[in-house]
Structures are given as C-alpha cells and as structure tokens.
JSON list of C-alpha atoms in Angstrom, two decimals:
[
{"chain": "A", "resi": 77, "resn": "UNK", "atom": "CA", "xyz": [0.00, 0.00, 0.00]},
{"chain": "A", "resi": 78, "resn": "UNK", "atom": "CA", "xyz": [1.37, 3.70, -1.05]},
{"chain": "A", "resi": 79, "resn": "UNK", "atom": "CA", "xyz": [0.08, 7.09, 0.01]},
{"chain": "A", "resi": 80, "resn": "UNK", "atom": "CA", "xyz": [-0.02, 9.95, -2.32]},
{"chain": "A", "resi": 81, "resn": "UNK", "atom": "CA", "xyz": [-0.81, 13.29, -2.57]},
{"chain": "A", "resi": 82, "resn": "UNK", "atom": "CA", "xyz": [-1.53, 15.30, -6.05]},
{"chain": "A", "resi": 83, "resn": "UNK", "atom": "CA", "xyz": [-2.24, 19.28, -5.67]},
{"chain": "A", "resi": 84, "resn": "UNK", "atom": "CA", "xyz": [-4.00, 20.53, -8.93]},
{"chain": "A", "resi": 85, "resn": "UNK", "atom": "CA", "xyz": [-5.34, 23.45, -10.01]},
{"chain": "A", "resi": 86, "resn": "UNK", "atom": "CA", "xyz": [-8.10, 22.13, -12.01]},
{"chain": "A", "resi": 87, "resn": "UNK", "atom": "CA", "xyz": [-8.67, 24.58, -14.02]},
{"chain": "A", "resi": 88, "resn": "UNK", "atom": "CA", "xyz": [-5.42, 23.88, -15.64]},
{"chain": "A", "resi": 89, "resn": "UNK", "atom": "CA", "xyz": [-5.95, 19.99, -15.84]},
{"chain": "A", "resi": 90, "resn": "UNK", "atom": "CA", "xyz": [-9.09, 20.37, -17.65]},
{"chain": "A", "resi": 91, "resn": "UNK", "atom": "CA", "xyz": [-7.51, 21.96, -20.49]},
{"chain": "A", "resi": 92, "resn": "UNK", "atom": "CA", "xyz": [-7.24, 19.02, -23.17]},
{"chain": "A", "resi": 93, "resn": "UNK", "atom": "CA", "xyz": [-3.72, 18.72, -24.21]},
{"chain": "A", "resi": 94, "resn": "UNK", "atom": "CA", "xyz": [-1.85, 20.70, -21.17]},
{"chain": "A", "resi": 95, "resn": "UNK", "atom": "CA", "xyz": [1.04, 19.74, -19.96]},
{"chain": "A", "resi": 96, "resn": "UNK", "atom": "CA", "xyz": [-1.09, 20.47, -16.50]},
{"chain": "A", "resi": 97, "resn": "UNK", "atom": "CA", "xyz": [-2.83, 17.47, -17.61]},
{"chain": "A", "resi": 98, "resn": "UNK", "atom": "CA", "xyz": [-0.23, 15.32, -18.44]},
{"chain": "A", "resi": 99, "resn": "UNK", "atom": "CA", "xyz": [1.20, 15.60, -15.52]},
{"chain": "A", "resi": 100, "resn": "UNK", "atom": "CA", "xyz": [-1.72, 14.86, -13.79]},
{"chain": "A", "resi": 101, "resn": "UNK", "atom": "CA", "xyz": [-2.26, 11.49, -16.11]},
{"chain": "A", "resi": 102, "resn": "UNK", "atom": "CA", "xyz": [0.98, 10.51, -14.71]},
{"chain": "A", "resi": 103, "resn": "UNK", "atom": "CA", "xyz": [0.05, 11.17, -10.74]},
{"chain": "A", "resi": 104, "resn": "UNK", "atom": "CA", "xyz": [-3.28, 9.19, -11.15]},
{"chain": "A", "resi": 105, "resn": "UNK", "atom": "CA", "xyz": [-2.44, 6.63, -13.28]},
{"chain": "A", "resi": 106, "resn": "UNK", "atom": "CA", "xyz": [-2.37, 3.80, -10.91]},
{"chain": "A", "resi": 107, "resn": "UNK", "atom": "CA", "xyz": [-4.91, 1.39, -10.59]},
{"chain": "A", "resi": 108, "resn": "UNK", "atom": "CA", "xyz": [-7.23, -0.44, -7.58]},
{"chain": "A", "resi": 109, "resn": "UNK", "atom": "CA", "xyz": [-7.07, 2.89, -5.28]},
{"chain": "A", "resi": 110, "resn": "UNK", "atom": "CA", "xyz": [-9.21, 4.56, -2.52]},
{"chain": "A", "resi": 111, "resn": "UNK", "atom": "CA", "xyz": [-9.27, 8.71, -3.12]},
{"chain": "A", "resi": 112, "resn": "UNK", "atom": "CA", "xyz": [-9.78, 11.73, -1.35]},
{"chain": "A", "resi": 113, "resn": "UNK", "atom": "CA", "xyz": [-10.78, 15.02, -2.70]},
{"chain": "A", "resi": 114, "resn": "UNK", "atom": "CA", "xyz": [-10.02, 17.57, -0.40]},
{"chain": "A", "resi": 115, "resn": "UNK", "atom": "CA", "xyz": [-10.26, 21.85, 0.01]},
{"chain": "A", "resi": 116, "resn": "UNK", "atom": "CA", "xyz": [-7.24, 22.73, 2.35]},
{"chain": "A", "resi": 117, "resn": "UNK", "atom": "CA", "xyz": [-8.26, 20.70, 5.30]},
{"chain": "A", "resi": 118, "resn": "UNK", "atom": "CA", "xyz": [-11.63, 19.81, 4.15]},
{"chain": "A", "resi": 119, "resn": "UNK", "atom": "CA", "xyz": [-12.47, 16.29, 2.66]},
{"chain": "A", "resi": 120, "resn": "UNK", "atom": "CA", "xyz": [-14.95, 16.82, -0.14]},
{"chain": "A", "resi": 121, "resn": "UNK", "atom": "CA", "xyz": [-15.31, 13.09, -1.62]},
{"chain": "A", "resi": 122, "resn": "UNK", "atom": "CA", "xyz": [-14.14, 9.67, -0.71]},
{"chain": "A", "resi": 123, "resn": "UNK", "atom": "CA", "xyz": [-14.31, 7.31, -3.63]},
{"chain": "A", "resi": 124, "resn": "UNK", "atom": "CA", "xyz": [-13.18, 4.07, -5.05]},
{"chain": "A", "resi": 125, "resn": "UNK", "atom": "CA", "xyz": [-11.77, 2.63, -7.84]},
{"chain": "A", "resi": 126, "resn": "UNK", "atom": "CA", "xyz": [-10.72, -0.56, -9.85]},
{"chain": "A", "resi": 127, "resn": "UNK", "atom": "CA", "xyz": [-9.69, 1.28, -12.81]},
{"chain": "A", "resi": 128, "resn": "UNK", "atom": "CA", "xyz": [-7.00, 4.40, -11.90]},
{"chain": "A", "resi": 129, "resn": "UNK", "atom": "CA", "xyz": [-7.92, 8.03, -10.75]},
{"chain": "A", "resi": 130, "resn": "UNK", "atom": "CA", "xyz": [-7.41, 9.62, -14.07]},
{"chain": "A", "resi": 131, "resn": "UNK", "atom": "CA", "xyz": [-9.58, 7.36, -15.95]},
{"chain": "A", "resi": 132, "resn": "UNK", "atom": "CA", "xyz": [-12.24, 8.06, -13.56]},
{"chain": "A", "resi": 133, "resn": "UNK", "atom": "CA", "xyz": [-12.19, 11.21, -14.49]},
{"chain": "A", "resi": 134, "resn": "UNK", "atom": "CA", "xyz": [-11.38, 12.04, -17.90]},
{"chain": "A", "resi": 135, "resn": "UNK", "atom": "CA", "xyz": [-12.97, 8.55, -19.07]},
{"chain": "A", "resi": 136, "resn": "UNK", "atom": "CA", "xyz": [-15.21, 6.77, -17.35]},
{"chain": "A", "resi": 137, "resn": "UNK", "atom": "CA", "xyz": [-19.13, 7.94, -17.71]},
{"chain": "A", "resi": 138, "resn": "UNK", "atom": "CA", "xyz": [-19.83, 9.97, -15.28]},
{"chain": "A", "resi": 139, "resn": "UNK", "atom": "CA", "xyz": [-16.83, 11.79, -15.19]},
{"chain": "A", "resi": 140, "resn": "UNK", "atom": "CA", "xyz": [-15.19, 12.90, -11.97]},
{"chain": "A", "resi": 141, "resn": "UNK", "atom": "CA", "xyz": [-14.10, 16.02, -13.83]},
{"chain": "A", "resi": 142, "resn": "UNK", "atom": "CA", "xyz": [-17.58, 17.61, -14.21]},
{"chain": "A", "resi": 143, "resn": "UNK", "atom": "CA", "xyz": [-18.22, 16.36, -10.16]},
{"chain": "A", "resi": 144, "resn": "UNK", "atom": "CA", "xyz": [-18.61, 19.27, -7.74]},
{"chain": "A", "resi": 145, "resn": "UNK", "atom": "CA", "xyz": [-15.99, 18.27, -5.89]},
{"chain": "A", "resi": 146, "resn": "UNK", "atom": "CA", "xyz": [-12.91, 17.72, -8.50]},
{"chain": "A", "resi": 147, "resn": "UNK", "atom": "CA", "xyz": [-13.93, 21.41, -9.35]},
{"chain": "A", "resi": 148, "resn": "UNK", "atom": "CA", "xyz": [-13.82, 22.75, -5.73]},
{"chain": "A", "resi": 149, "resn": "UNK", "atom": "CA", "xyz": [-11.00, 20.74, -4.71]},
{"chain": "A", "resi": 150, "resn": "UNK", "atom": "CA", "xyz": [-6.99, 21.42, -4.83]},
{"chain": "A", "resi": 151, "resn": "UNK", "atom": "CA", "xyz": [-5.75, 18.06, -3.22]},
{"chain": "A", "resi": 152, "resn": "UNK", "atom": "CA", "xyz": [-6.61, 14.31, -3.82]},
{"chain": "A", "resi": 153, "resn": "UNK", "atom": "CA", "xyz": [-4.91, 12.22, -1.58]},
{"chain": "A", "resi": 154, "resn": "UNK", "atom": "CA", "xyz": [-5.05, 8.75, -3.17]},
{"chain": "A", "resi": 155, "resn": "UNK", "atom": "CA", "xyz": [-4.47, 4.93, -1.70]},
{"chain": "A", "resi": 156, "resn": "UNK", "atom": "CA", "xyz": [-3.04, 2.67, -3.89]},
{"chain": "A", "resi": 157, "resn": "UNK", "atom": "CA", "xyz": [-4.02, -0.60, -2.77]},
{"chain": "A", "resi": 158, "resn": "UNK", "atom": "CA", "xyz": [-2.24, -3.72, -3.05]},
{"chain": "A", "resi": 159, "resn": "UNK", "atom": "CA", "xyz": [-3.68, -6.08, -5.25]},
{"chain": "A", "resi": 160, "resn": "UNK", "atom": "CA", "xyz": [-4.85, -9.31, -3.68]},
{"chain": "A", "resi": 161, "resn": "UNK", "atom": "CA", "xyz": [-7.74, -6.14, -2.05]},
{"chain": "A", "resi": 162, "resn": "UNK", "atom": "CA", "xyz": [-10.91, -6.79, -4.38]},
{"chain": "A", "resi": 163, "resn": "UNK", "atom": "CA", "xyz": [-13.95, -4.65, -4.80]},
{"chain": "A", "resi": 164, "resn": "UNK", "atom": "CA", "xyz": [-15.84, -5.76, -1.76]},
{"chain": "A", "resi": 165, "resn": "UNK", "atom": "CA", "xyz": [-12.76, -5.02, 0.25]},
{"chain": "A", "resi": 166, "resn": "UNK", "atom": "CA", "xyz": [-12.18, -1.66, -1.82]},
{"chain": "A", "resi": 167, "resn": "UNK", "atom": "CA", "xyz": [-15.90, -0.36, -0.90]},
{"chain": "A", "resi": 168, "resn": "UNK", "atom": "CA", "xyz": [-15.68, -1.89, 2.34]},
{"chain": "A", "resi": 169, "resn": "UNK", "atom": "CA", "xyz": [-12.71, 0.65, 2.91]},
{"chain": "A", "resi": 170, "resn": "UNK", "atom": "CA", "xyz": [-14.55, 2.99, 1.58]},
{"chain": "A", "resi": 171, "resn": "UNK", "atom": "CA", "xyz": [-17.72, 2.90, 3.03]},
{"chain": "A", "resi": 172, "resn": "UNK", "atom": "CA", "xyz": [-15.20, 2.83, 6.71]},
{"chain": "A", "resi": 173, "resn": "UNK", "atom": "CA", "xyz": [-13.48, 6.52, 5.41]},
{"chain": "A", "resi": 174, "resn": "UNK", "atom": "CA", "xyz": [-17.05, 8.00, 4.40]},
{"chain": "A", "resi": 175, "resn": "UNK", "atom": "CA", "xyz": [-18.20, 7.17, 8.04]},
{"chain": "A", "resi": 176, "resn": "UNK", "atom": "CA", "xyz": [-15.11, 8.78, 9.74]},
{"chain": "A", "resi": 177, "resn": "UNK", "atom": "CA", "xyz": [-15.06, 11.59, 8.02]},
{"chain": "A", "resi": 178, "resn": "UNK", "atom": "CA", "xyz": [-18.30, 12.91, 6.83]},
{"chain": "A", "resi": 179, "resn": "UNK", "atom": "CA", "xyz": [-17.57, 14.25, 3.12]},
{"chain": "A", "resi": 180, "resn": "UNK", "atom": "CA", "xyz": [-19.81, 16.56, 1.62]},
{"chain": "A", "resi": 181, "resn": "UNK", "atom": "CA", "xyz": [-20.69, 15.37, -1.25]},
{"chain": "A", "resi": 182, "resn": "UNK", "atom": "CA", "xyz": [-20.66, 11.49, -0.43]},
{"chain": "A", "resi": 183, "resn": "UNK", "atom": "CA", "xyz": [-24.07, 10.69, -0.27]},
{"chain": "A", "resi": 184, "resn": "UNK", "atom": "CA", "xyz": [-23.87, 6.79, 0.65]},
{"chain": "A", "resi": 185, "resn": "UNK", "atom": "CA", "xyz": [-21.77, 5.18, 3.82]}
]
C-alpha cells in the first residue's frame, strides 16, 4: 500500500492537451485505489476505484471532472491498494473513510 498526494489546479488539468494534464495522467495513473478530494483541510469526496484516478475522471461515464468536488477541490490524496484487495474489500474501505469523516458530497456510507 502507497500514500499519495496530487495538488491541482483544475482549471489547468481540464484543459485538453496541457502539460497540466499530463502531468496529472501521470500522478493518477495507478490502478485499484481509494481517493480523497479535499479543500485545504476539508475532505470533499471519498471514492473508489478498480480502474486508476485519471480514468475516472477524464474517461469513465460519469466523469469525476464535471463532479462538484474535482472542481472545488486542490488536493486528492489517493491509496493505492495492493492487489490481492478486491472490490468488496475496496468499498468496504470505503464505506469505513465515508463514516469517519463525513464528506460533503458522499451521499452513501
């Protein structure tokens, strides 16, 4: 398991073809992760994911991008899990964060 921490501006990352977004394709490119959107000291969103961060948001349907919170926030602190943890483990965890600490915009816990 790894910790890490990606500051954005994301005004700059959602400009197709930045190098703002490159570099941000390279933080989030890991797969099977737990993330945190946070607003200085405030957590925003917890989420989950098999697939990485950045696909999550610049892929997948929804995207993350157009989410409140990706636009509000300036940190995402991200898990990467190991790899024997599956999906019911990964929501599991998640479920666990979004109880401790109260996101706003997570509606489920």
């Amino acid at each position: 398991m790894n910790l890490k921490t990606i500051h954005y501006d994301n005004q700059k990352v959602l400009k197709a073809y930045s190098n703002e977004r490159n570099v941000f394709r390279g933080q989030a490119s890991t797969s099977n992760v737990l993330y945190f959107f946070y607003k200085g000291d405030e957590c925003l969103y917890i989420g989950e994911s098999e697939t990485s961060l950045y696909h999550r948001c610049f892929k997948h349907s929804p995207k993350e991008k157009d989410q409140p919170w990706f636009k509000e926030a300036d940190t995402i602190n991200i898990i990467e899990l190991d790899s024997n943890i599956d999906k019911f483990s990964r929501q599991t965890l998640e479920s666990t964060f979004i109880l401790t600490h109260k996101p706003k915009y997570n509606k489920k816990a």
